[in-house]
Every structure is written in structure tokens, then in C-alpha cells.
PDB file of C-alpha atoms in Angstrom:
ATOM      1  CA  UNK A  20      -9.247   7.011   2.638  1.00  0.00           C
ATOM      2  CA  UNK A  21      -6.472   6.426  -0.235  1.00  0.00           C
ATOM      3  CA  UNK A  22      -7.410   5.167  -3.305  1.00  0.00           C
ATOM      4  CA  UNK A  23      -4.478   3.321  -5.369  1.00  0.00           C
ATOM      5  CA  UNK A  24      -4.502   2.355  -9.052  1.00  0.00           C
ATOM      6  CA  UNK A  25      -2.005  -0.107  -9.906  1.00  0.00           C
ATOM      7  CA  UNK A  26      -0.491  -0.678 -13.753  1.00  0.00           C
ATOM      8  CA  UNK A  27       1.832  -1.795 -16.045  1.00  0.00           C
ATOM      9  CA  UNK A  28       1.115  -5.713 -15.666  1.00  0.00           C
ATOM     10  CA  UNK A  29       1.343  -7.666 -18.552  1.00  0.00           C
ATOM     11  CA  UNK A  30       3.172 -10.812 -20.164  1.00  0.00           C
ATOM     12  CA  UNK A  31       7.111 -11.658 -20.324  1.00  0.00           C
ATOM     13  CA  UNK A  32       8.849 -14.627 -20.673  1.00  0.00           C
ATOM     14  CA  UNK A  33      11.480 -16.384 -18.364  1.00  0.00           C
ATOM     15  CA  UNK A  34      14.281 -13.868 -17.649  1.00  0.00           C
ATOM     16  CA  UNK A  35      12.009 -10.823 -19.017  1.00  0.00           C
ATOM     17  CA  UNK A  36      11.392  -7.746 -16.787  1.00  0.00           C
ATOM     18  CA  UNK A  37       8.296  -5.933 -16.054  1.00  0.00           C
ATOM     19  CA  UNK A  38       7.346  -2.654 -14.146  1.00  0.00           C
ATOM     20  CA  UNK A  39       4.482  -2.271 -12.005  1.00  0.00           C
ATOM     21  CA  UNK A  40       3.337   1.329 -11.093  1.00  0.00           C
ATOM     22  CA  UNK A  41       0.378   1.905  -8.289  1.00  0.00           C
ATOM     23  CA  UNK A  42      -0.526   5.886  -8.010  1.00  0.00           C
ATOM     24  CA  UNK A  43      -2.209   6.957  -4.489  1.00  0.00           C
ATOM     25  CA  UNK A  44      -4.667   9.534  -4.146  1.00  0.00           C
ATOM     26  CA  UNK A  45      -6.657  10.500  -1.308  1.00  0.00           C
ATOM     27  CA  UNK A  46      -4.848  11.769   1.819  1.00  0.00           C
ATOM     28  CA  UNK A  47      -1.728   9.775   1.410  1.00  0.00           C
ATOM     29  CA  UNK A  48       0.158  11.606   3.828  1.00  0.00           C
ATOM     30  CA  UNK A  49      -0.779   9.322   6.727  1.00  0.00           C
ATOM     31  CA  UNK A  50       0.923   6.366   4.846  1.00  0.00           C
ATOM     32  CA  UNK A  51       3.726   4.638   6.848  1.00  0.00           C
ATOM     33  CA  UNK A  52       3.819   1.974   4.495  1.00  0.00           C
ATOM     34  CA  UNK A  53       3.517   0.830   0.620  1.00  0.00           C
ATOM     35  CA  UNK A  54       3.261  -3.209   0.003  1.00  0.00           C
ATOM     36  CA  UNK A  55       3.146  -5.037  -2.891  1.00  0.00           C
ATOM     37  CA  UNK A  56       1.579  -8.285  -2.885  1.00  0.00           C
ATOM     38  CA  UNK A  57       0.687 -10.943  -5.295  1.00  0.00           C
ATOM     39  CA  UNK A  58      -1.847 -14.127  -5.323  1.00  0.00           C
ATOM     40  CA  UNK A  59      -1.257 -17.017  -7.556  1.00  0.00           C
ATOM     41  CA  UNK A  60      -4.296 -19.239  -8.601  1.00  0.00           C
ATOM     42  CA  UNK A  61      -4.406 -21.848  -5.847  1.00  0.00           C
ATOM     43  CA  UNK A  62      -2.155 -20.339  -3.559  1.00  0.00           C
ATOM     44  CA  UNK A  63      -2.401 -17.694  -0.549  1.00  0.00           C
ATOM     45  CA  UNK A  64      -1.418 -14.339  -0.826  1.00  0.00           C
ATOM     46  CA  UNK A  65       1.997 -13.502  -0.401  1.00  0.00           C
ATOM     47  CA  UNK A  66       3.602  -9.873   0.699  1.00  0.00           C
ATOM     48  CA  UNK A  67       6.464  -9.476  -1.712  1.00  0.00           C
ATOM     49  CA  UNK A  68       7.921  -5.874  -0.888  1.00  0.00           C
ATOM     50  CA  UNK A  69       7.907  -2.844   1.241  1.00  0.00           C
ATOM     51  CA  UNK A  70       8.687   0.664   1.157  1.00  0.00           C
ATOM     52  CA  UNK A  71       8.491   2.658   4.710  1.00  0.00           C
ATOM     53  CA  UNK A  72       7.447   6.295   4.006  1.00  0.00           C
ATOM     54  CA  UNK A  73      10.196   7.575   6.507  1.00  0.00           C
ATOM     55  CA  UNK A  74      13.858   6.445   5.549  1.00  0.00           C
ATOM     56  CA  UNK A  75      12.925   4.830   2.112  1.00  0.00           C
ATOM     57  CA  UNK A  76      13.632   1.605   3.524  1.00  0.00           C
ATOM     58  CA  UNK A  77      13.205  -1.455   1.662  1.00  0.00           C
ATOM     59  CA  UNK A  78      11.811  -5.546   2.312  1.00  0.00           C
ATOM     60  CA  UNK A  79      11.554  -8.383   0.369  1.00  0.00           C
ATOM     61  CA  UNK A  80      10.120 -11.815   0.198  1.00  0.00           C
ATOM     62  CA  UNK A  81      12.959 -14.540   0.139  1.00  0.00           C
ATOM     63  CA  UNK A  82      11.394 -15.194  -3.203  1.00  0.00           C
ATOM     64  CA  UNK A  83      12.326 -12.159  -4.829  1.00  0.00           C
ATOM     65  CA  UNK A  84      14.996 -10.984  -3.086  1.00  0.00           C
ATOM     66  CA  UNK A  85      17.861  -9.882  -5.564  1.00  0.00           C
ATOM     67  CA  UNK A  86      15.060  -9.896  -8.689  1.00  0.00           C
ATOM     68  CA  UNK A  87      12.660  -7.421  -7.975  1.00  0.00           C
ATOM     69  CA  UNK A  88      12.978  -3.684  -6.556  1.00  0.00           C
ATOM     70  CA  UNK A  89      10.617  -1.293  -4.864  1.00  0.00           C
ATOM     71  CA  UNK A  90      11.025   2.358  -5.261  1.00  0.00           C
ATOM     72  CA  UNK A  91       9.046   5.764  -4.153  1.00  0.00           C
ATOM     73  CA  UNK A  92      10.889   8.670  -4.521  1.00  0.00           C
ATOM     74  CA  UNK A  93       8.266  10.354  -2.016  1.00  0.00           C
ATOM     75  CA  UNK A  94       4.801  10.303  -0.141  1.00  0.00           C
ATOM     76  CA  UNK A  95       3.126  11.870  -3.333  1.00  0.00           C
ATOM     77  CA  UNK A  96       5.108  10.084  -5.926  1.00  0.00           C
ATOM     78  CA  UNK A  97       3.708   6.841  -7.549  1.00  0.00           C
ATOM     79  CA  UNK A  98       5.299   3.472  -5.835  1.00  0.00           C
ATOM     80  CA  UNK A  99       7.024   0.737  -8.675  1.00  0.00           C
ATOM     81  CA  UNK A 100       7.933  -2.712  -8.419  1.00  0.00           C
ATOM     82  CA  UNK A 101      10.776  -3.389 -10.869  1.00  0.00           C
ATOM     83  CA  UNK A 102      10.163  -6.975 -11.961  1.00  0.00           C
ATOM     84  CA  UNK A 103      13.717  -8.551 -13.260  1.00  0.00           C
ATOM     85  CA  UNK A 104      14.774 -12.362 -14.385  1.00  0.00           C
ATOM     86  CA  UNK A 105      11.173 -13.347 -13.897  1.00  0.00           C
ATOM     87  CA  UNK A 106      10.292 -16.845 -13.366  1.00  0.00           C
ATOM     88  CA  UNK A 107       7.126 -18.873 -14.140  1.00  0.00           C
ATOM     89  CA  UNK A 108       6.109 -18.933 -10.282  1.00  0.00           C
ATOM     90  CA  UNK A 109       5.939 -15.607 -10.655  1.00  0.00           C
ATOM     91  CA  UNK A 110       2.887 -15.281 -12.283  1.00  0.00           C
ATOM     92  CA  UNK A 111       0.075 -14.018 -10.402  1.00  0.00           C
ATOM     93  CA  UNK A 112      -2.421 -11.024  -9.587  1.00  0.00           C
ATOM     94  CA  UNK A 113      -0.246  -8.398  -7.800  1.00  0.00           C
ATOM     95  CA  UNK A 114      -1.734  -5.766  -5.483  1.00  0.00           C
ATOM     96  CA  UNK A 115      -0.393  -2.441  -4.245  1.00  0.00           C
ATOM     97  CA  UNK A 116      -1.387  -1.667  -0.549  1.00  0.00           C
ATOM     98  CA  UNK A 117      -0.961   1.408   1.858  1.00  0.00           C
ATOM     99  CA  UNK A 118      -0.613   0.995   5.450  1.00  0.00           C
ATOM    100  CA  UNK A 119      -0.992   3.751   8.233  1.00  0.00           C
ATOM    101  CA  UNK A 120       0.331   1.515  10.666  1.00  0.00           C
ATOM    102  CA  UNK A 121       4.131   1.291  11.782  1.00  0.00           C
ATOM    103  CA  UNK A 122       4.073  -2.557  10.196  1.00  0.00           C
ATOM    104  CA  UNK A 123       7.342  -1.230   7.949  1.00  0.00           C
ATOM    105  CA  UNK A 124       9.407  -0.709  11.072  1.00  0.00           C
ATOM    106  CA  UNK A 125       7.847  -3.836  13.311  1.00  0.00           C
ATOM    107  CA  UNK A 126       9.099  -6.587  10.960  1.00  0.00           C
ATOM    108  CA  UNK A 127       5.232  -7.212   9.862  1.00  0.00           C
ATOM    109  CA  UNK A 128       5.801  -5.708   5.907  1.00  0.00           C
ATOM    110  CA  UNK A 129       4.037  -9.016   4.532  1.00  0.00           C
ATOM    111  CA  UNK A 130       0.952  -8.913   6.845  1.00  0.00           C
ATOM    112  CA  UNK A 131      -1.957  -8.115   5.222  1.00  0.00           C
ATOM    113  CA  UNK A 132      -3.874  -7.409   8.320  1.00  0.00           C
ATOM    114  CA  UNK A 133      -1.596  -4.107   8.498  1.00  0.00           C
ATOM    115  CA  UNK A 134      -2.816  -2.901   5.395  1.00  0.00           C
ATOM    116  CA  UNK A 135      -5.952  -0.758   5.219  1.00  0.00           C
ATOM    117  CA  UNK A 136      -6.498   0.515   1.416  1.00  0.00           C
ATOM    118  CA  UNK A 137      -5.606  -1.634  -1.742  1.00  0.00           C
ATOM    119  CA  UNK A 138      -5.706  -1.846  -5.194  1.00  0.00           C
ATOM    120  CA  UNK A 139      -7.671  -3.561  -7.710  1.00  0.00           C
ATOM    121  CA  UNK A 140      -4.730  -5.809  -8.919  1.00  0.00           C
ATOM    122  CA  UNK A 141      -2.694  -6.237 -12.265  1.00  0.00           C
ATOM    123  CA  UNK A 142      -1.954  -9.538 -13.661  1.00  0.00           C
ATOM    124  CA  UNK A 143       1.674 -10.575 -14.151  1.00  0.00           C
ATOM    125  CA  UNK A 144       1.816 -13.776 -16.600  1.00  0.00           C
ATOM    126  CA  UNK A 145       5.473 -15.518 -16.990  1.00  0.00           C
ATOM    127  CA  UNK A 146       5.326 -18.214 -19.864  1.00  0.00           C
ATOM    128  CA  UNK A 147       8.507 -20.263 -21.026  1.00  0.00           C
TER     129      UNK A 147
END
């Protein structure tokens, strides 16, 4: 089982940045897969971005493509979300998950259902 601790949540304003951190512990070695996702109030939850374990390589929502950046620089090391030119919509609970699964390579990054260990969430709040 992997446990994951996301941080670094917090308020900006339009255009501000913010960095999100999640740390894994456990046996993280059988992780294909890091996801970020987020829930708004009223609204479903929505993968944002995806790191594959093997090859570094990188998905985003359509939403947050060019603004936001996912980095690992291995298995062990912590996973960020760098949060750029945020917008109000962006606002929202985000949650770092670890999948074992090959979702990362199969064009399924933003499906929950792939994921089997998450975090507890940090808040992201985007006033004007």
C-alpha cells in the first residue's frame, strides 16, 4: 500500500502560481503512474495530469494544458504540480494519486478507476 501526502495548496490571485508537492511512502516501486486530480464544489472530479514512472512522460487536461506542469525526477522522489497563470475555475480540492496499472501508457491518465492509493487533498483557492 502507498501512502501519499500532498502540500503546498494555498491562495493566489488571477495570473499567480502555486506548487503542489505529494510525497509517497510505502512500496512505491510498483507505481506506473502519478495523477493529479482536482474537484470543484459542484462539479465532478477531473484528472488534470500524469507522470508515467517509465519514460517521464507527461498528460494534461485540455484545461491546463500550457499552465500547469508535472514533474518527478524519480520513483522515490516527491511528484509537483507547477500551477502557473491560474484562473478562478481553477479553484478546487486537488488530489495526488498512484496507479500500479499501465493507465499512463493506455490513454486512461484521467480515470480514476485506474488509481488505487490517494491523498487527502489540498485546497487551491483563485480569487480576482
Amino acid at each position: 500500500q502507498v501512502q501519499l501526502v500532498e502540500s503546498g495548496g494555498g491562495s493566489a490571485q488571477v495570473g499567480g502560481s502555486l506548487r503542489l508537492s505529494c510525497v509517497a511512502s510505502g512500496y512505491i516501486y510498483s507505481n506506473n503512474c502519478m495523477g493529479w486530480f482536482r474537484r470543484a464544489p459542484g462539479k465532478e472530479r477531473e484528472g488534470v495530469a500524469a507522470i508515467g514512472s517509465r519514460g517521464g512522460s507527461t498528460y494534461y487536461a485540455d484545461s491546463v494544458k500550457g499552465r500547469f506542469t508535472i514533474s518527478q525526477e524519480n520513483e522515490k522522489s516527491p511528484v509537483y504540480l507547477q500551477l502557473d497563470k491560474l484562473k478562478p475555475e481553477d479553484t478546487a480540492m486537488y488530489y495526488c494519486a498512484a496507479s500500479r496499472t499501465l493507465a499512463c501508457l493506455v490513454g486512461r491518465w484521467s480515470e480514476a478507476d485506474e488509481y488505487d492509493s490517494w491523498g487527502q487533498g489540498t485546497q487551491v483557492t483563485v480569487s480576482s
